[in-house]
mmCIF file of C-alpha atoms and ligand atoms in Angstrom:
data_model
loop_
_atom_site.group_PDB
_atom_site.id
_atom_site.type_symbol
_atom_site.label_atom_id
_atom_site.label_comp_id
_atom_site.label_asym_id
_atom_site.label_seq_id
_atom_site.Cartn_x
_atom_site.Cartn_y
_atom_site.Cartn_z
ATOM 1 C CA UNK A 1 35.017 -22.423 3.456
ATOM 2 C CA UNK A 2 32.752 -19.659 1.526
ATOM 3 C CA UNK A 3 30.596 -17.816 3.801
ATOM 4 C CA UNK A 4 26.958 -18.136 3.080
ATOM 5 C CA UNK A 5 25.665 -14.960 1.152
ATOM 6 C CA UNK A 6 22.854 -12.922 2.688
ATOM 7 C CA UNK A 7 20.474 -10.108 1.598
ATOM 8 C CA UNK A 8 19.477 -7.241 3.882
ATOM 9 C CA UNK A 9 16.759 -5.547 2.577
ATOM 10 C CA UNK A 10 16.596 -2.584 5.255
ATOM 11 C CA UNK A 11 19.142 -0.508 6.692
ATOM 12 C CA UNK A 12 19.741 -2.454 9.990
ATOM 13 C CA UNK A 13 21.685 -0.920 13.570
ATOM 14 C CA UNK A 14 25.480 -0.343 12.593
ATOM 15 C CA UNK A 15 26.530 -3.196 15.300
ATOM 16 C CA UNK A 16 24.549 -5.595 13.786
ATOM 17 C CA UNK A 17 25.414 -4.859 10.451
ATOM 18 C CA UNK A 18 28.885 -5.141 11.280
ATOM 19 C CA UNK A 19 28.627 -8.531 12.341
ATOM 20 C CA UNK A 20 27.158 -9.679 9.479
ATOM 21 C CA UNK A 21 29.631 -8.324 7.648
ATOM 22 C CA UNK A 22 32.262 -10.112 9.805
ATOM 23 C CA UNK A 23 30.361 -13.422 9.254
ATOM 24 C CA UNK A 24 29.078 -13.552 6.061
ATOM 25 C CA UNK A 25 29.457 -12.989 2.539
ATOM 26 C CA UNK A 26 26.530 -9.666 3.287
ATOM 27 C CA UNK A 27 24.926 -7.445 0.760
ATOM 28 C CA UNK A 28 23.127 -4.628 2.542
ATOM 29 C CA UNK A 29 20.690 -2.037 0.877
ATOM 30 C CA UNK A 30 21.987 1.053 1.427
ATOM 31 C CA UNK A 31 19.401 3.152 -0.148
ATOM 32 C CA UNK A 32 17.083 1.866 2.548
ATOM 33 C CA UNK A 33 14.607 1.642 0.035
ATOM 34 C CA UNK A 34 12.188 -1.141 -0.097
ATOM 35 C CA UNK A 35 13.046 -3.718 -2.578
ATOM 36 C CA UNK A 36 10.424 -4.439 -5.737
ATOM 37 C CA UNK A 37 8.560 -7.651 -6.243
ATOM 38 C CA UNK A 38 10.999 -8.773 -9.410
ATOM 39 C CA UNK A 39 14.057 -7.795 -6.843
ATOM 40 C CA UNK A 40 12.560 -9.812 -3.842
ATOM 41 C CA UNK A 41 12.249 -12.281 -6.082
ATOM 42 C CA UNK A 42 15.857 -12.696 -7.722
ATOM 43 C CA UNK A 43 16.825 -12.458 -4.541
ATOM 44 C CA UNK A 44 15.317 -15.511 -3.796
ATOM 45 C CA UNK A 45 17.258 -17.026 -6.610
ATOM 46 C CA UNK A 46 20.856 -15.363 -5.959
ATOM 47 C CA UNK A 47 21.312 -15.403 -2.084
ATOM 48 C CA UNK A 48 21.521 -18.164 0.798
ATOM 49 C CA UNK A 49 19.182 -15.984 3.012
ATOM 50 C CA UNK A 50 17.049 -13.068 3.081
ATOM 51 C CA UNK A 51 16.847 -10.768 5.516
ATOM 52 C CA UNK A 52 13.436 -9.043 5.151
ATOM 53 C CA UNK A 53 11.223 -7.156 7.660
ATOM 54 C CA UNK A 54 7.883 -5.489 8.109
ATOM 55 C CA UNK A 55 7.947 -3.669 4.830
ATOM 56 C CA UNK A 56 8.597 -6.764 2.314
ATOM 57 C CA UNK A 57 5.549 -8.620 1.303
ATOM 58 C CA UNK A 58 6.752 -11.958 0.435
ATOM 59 C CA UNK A 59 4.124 -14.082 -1.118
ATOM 60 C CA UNK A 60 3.696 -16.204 -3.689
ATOM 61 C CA UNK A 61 5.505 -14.014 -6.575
ATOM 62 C CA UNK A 62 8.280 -13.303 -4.393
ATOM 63 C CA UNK A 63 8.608 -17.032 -2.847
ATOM 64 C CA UNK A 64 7.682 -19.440 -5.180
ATOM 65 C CA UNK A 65 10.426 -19.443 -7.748
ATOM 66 C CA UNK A 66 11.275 -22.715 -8.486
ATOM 67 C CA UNK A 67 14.508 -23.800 -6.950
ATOM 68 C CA UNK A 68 15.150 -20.855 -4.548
ATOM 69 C CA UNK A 69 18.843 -20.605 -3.525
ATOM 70 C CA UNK A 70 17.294 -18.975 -0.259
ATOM 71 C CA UNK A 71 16.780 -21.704 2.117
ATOM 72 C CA UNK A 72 15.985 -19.214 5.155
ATOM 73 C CA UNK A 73 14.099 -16.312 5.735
ATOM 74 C CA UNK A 74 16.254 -14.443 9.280
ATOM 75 C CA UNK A 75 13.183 -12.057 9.299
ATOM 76 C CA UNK A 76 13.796 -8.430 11.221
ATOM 77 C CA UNK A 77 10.453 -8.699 13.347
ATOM 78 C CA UNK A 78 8.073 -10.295 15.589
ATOM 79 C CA UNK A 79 5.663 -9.910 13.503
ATOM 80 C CA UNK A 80 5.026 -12.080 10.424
ATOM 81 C CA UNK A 81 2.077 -11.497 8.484
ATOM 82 C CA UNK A 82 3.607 -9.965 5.628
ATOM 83 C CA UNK A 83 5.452 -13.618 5.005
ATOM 84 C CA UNK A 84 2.851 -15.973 3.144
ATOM 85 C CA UNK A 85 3.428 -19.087 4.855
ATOM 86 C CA UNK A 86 1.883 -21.559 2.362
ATOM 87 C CA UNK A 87 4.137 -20.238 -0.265
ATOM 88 C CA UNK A 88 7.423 -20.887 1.906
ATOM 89 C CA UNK A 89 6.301 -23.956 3.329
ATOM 90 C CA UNK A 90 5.783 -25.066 -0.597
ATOM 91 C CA UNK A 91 9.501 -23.737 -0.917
ATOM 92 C CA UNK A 92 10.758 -25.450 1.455
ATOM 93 C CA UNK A 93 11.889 -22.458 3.619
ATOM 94 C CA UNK A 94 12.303 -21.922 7.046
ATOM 95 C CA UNK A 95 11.777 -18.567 8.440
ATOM 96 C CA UNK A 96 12.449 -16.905 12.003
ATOM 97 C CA UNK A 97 11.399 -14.230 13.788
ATOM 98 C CA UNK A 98 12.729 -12.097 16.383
ATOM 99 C CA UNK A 99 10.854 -12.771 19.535
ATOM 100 C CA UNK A 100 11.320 -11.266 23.438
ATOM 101 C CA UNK A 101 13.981 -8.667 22.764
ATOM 102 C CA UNK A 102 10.954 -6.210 21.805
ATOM 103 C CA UNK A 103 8.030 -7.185 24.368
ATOM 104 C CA UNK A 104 8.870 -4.331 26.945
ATOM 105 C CA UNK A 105 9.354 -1.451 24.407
ATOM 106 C CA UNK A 106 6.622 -2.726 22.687
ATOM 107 C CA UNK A 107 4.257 -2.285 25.719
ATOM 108 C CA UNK A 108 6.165 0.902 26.486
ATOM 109 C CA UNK A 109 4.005 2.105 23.167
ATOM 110 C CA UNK A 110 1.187 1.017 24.097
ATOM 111 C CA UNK A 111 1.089 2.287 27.242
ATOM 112 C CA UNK A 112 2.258 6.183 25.980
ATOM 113 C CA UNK A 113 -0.943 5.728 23.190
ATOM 114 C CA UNK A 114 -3.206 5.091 25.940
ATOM 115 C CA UNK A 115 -2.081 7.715 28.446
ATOM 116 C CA UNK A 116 -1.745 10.470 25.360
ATOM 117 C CA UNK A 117 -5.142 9.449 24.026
ATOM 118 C CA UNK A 118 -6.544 9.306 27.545
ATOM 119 C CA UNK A 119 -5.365 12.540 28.426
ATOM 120 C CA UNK A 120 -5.620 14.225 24.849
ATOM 121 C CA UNK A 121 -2.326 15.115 24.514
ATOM 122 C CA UNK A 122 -1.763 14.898 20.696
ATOM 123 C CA UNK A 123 -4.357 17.660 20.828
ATOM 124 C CA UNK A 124 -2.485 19.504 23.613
ATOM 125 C CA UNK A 125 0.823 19.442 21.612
ATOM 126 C CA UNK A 126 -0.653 20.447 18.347
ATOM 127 C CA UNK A 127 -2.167 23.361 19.951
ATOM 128 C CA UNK A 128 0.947 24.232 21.465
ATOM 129 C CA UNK A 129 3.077 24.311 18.405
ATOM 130 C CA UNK A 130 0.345 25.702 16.247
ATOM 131 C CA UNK A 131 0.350 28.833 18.435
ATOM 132 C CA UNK A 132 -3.411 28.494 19.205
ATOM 133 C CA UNK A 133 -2.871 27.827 23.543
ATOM 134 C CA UNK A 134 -4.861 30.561 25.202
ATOM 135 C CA UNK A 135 -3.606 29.592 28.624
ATOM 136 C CA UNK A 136 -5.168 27.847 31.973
ATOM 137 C CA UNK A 137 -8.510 27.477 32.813
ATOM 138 C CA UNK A 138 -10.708 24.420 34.529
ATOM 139 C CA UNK A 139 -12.443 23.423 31.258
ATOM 140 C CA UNK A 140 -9.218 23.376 28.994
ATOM 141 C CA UNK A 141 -8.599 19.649 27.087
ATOM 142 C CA UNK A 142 -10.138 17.519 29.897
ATOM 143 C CA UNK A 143 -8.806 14.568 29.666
ATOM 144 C CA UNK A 144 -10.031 10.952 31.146
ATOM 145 C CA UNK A 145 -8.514 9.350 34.208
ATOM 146 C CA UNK A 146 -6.579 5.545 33.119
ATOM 147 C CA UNK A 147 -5.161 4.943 37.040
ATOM 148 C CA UNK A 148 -8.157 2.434 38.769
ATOM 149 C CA UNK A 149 -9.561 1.778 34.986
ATOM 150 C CA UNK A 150 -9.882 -1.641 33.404
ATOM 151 C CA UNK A 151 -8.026 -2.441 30.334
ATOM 152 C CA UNK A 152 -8.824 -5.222 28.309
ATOM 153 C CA UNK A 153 -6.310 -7.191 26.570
ATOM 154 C CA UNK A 154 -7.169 -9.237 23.179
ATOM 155 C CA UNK A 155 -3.805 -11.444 22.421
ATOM 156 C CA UNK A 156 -2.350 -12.238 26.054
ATOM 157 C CA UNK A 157 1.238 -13.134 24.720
ATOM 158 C CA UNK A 158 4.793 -11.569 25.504
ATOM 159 C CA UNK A 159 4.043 -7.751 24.773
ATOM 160 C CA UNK A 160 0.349 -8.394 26.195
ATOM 161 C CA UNK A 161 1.386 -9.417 29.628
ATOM 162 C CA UNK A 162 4.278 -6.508 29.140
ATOM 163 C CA UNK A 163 1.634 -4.344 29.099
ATOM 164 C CA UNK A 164 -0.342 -5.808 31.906
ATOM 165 C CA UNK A 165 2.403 -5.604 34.274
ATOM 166 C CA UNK A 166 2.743 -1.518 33.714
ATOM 167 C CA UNK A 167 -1.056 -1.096 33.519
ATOM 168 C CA UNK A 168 -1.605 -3.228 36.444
ATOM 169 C CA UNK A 169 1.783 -2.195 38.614
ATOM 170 C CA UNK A 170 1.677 1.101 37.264
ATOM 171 C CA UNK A 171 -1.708 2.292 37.200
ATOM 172 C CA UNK A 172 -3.329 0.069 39.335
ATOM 173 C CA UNK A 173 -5.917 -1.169 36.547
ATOM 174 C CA UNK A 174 -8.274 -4.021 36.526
ATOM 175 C CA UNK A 175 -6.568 -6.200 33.568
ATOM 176 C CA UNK A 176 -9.327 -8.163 31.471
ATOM 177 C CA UNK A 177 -7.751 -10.563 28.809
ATOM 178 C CA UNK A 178 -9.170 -12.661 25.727
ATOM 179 C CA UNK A 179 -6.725 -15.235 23.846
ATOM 180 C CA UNK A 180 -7.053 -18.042 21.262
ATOM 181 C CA UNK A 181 -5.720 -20.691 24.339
ATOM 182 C CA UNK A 182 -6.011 -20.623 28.131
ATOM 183 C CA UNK A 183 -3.753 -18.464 29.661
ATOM 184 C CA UNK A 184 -1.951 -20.681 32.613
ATOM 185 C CA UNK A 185 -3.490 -19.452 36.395
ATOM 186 C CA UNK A 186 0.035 -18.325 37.497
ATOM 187 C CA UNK A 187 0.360 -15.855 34.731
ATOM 188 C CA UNK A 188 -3.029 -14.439 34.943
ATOM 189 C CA UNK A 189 -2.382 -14.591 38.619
ATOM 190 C CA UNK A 190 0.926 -12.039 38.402
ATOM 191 C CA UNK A 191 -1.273 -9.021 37.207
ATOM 192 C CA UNK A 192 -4.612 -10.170 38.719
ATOM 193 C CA UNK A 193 -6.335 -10.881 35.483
ATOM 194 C CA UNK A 194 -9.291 -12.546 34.335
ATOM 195 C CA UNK A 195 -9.388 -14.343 31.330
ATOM 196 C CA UNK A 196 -12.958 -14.463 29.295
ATOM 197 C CA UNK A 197 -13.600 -16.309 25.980
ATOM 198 C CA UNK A 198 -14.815 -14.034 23.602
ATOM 199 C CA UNK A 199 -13.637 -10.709 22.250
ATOM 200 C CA UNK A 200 -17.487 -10.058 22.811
ATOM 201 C CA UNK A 201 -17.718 -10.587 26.162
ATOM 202 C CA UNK A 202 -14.329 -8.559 26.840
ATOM 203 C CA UNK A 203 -15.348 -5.041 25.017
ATOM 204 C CA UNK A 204 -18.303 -3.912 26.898
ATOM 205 C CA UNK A 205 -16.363 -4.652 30.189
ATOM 206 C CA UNK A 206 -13.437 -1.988 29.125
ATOM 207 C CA UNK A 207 -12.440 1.550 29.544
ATOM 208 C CA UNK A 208 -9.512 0.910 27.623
ATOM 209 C CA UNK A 209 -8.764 -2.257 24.758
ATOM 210 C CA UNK A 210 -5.636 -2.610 23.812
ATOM 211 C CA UNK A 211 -4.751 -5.253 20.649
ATOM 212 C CA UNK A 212 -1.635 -7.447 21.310
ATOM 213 C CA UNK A 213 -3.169 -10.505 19.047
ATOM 214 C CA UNK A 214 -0.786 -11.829 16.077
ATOM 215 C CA UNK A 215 -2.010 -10.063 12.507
ATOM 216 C CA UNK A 216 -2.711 -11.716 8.887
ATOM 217 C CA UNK A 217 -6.075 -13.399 7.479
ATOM 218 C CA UNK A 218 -7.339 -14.815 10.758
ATOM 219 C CA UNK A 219 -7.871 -11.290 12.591
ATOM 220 C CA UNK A 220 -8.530 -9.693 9.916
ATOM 221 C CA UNK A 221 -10.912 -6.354 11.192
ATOM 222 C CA UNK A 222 -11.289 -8.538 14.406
ATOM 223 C CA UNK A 223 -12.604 -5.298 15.029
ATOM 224 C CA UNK A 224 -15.521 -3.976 13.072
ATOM 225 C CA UNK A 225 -18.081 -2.107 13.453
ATOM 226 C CA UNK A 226 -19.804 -4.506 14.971
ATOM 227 C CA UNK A 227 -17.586 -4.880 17.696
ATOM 228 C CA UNK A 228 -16.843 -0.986 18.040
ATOM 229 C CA UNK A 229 -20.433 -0.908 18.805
ATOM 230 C CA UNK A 230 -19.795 -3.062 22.159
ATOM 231 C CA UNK A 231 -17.437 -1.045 23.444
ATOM 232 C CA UNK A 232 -18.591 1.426 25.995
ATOM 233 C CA UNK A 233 -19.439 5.103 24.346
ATOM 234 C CA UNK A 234 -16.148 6.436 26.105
ATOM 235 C CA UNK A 235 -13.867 3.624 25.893
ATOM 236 C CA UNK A 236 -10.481 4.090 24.205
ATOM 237 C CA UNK A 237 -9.174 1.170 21.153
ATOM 238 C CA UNK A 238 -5.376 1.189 21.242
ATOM 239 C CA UNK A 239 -3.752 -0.723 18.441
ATOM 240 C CA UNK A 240 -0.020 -1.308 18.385
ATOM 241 C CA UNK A 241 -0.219 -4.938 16.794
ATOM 242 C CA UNK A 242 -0.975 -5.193 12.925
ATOM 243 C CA UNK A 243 -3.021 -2.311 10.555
ATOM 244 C CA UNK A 244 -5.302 -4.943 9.379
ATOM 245 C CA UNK A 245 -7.085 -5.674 12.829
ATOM 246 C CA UNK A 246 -8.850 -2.808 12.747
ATOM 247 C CA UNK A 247 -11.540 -2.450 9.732
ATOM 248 C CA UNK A 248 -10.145 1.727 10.031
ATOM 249 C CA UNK A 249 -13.736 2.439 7.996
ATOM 250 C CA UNK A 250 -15.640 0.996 10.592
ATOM 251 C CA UNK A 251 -13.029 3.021 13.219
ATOM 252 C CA UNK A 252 -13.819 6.557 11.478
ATOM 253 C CA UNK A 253 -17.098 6.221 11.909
ATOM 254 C CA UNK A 254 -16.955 5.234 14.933
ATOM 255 C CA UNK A 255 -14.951 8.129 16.147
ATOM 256 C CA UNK A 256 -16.547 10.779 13.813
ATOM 257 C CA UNK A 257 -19.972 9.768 15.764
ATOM 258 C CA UNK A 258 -17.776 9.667 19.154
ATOM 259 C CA UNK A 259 -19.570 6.109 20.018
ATOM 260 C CA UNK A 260 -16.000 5.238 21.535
ATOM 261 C CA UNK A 261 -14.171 7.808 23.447
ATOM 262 C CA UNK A 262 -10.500 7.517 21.179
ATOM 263 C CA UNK A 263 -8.411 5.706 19.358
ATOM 264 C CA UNK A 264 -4.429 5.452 19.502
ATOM 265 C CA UNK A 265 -2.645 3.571 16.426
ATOM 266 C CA UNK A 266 0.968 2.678 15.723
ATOM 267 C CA UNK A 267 0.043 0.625 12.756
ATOM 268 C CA UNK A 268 -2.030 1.037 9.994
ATOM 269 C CA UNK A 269 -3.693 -1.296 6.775
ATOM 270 C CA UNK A 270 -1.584 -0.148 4.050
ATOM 271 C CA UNK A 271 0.956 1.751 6.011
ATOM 272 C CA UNK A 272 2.686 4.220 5.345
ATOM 273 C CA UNK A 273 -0.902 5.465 3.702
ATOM 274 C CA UNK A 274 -3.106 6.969 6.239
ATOM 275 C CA UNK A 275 -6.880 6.817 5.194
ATOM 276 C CA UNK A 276 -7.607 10.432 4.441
ATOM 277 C CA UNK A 277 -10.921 10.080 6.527
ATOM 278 C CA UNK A 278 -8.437 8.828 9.579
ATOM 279 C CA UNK A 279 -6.445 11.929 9.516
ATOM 280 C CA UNK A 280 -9.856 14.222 10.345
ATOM 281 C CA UNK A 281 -10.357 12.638 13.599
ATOM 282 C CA UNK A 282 -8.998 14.636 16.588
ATOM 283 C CA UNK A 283 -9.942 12.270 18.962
ATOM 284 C CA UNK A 284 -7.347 9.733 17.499
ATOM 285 C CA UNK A 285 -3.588 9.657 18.233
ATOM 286 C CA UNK A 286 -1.068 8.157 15.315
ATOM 287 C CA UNK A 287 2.346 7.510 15.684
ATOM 288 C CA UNK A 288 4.689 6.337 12.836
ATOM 289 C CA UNK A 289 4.831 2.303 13.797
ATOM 290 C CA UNK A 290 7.400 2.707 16.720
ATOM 291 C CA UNK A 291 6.837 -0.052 18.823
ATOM 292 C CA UNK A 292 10.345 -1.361 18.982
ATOM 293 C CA UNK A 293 11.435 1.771 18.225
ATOM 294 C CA UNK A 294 14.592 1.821 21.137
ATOM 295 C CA UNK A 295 18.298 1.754 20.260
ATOM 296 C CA UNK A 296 18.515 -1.099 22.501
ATOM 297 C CA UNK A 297 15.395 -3.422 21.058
ATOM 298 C CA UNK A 298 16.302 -2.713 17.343
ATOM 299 C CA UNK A 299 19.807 -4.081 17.701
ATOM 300 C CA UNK A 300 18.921 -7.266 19.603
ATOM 301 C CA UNK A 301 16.205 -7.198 17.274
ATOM 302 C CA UNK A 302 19.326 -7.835 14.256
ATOM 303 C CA UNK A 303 21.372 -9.280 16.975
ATOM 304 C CA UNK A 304 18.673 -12.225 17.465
ATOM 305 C CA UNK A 305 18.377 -12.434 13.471
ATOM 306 C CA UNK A 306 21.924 -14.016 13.788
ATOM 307 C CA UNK A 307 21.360 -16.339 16.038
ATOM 308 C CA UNK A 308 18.640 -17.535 13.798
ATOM 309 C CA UNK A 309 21.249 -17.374 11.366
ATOM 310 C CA UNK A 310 24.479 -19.107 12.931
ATOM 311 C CA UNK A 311 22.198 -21.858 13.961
ATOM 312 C CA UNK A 312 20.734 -22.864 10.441
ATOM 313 C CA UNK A 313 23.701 -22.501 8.697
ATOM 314 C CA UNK A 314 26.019 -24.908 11.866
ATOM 315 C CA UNK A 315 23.064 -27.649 11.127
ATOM 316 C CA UNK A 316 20.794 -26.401 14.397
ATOM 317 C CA UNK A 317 17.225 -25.693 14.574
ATOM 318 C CA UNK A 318 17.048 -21.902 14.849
ATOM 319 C CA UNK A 319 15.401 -20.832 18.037
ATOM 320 C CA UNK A 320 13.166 -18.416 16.734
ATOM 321 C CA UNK A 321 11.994 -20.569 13.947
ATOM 322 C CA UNK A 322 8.037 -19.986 13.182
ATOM 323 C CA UNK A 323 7.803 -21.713 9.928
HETATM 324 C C1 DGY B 1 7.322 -6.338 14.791
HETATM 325 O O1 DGY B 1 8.411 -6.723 15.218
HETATM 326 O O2 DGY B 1 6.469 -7.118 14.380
HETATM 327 C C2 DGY B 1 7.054 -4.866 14.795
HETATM 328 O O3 DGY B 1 5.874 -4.529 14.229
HETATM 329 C C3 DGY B 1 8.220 -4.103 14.200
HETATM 330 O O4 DGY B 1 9.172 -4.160 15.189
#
């Protein structure tokens, strides 16, 4: 029997790609650049599944061609954002993600944004390397305390409970949360968190918000200025879910004016562009998207893409299957 043909658009982990060599008929990009909007789209055409991730935007162009040959998206993230899912509903497409496998590194992020930010240590290490550290003295980069702080939570799923556990375990903070649905009692229960209903009511409570919620039209800036202007004047915004949370306008100002304490991002609207403006802040910390940055998330990251895959193409309902 021919083996079903499959586009990677990314370099993926050796050991993954090697097993999709071994099971299918696999064309991998090994320029690692990202494919164009015409190339998406013939792919569409040509191959029995794509393989896309973070960096592909497939909408409408890219998805609605007709009679696509693709009948499944095996997408390389939790995420999903950048997948337009009227367009492959219309095309009759299913499309996975890759849930679980990345929670704990994930929250591992998160929690390194909020102690550097806390305890200014982007600012310590560029002053380091730049030459510029004078020595000790009792007024040098004073930081803020997290240990006995509340952190507030907005999107209580997998990677926001990971990062409950190590705030609340860890660092002994107070763990305020605010999701779309209820969160059960016994899971709020294992950190000692309280659920509220509105991201309103959750910022002004906070010495620390950290974003977890699912990106895409719906939170859209969630936070705006609006909302900045709730927090408490030296509260810290962490960010490692989706660029397009944050209205990053509305986040400048904010932290030009210091009306929040800091702000820590992994992601940003229209990464890999960083707003100039963003780039002036020293009370910010950036770091290149590296949530599931680990050896061992990114290959059960491509190992859980074939899962997705083995069971669509043996007649199954994938596990991870989101649309
Ligand atoms: C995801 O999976 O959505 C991350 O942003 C990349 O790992």
């Amino acid at each position: 029997m021919n083996k079903p043909s499959v586009l990677v658009t990314r370099r993926w982990p050796a050991a993954v790609e090697a097993q999709l060599a071994k099971d299918y008929n696999a064309t991998f990009n090994t320029s690692d650049v990202p494919l164009a909007t015409l190339q998406m789209r013939e792919a569409m055409k040509r191959y029995d599944a794509v393989l896309p991730t973070v960096t592909d935007k497939l909408d409408a162009d890219v998805l609605e061609v007709g009679k696509p040959q693709a009948k499944i998206i095996g997408n390389y993230s939790v995420g999903y954002s950048h997948i337009c899912e009227s367009s492959a509903r219309k095309s009759g497409m299913t499309v996975t993600n890759t849930p679980d496998v990345l929670s704990e590194c994930t929250a591992d992020i998160a929690m390194t944004l909020m102690l550097m930010v806390a305890r200014r240590a982007g600012e310590g290490e560029r002053e380091v390397r730049e030459g510029r550290w004078t020595g000790w003295r009792p007024t040098h980069l004073v930081g803020t305390k997290v240990s006995g702080k509340t952190l507030g939570i907005i999107g209580y799923g997998r990677i926001g409970q990971e990062m409950a556990k190590r705030a609340h375990h860890g660092f002994g903070m107070r763990v305020v949360v605010q999701n779309r649905s209820r969160i059960a009692p016994e899971v709020l229960a294992q950190c000692s968190a309280t659920q509220v209903d509105t991201v309103e009511d959750l910022l002004p409570r906070c010495d620390f918000v950290s974003l977890h919620c699912p990106g895409g039209a719906a939170n859209r800036h969630l936070i705006n200025s609006r909302r900045l202007d709730l927090m408490k004047e030296d509260a810290f915004l962490i960010n490692t879910a989706r660029g397009e949370v944050v209205d990053e306008w509305a986040l400048t100002q904010a932290l030009m004016f210091n009306t929040i304490g800091g702000a820590a991002l992994d992601v940003f609207d229209g990464e890999p562009c960083i707003a100039p403006d963003l780039m002036q802040c020293e009370n910010l910390v950036m770091l290149p998207h590296l949530g599931s940055a680990t050896r061992e998330a990114r290959e059960a990251m491509g190992f859980r893409v074939l899962d997705n895959l083995a069971d669509f193409f043996a007649g199954r309902d994938p596990r991870d299957q989101v649309i």
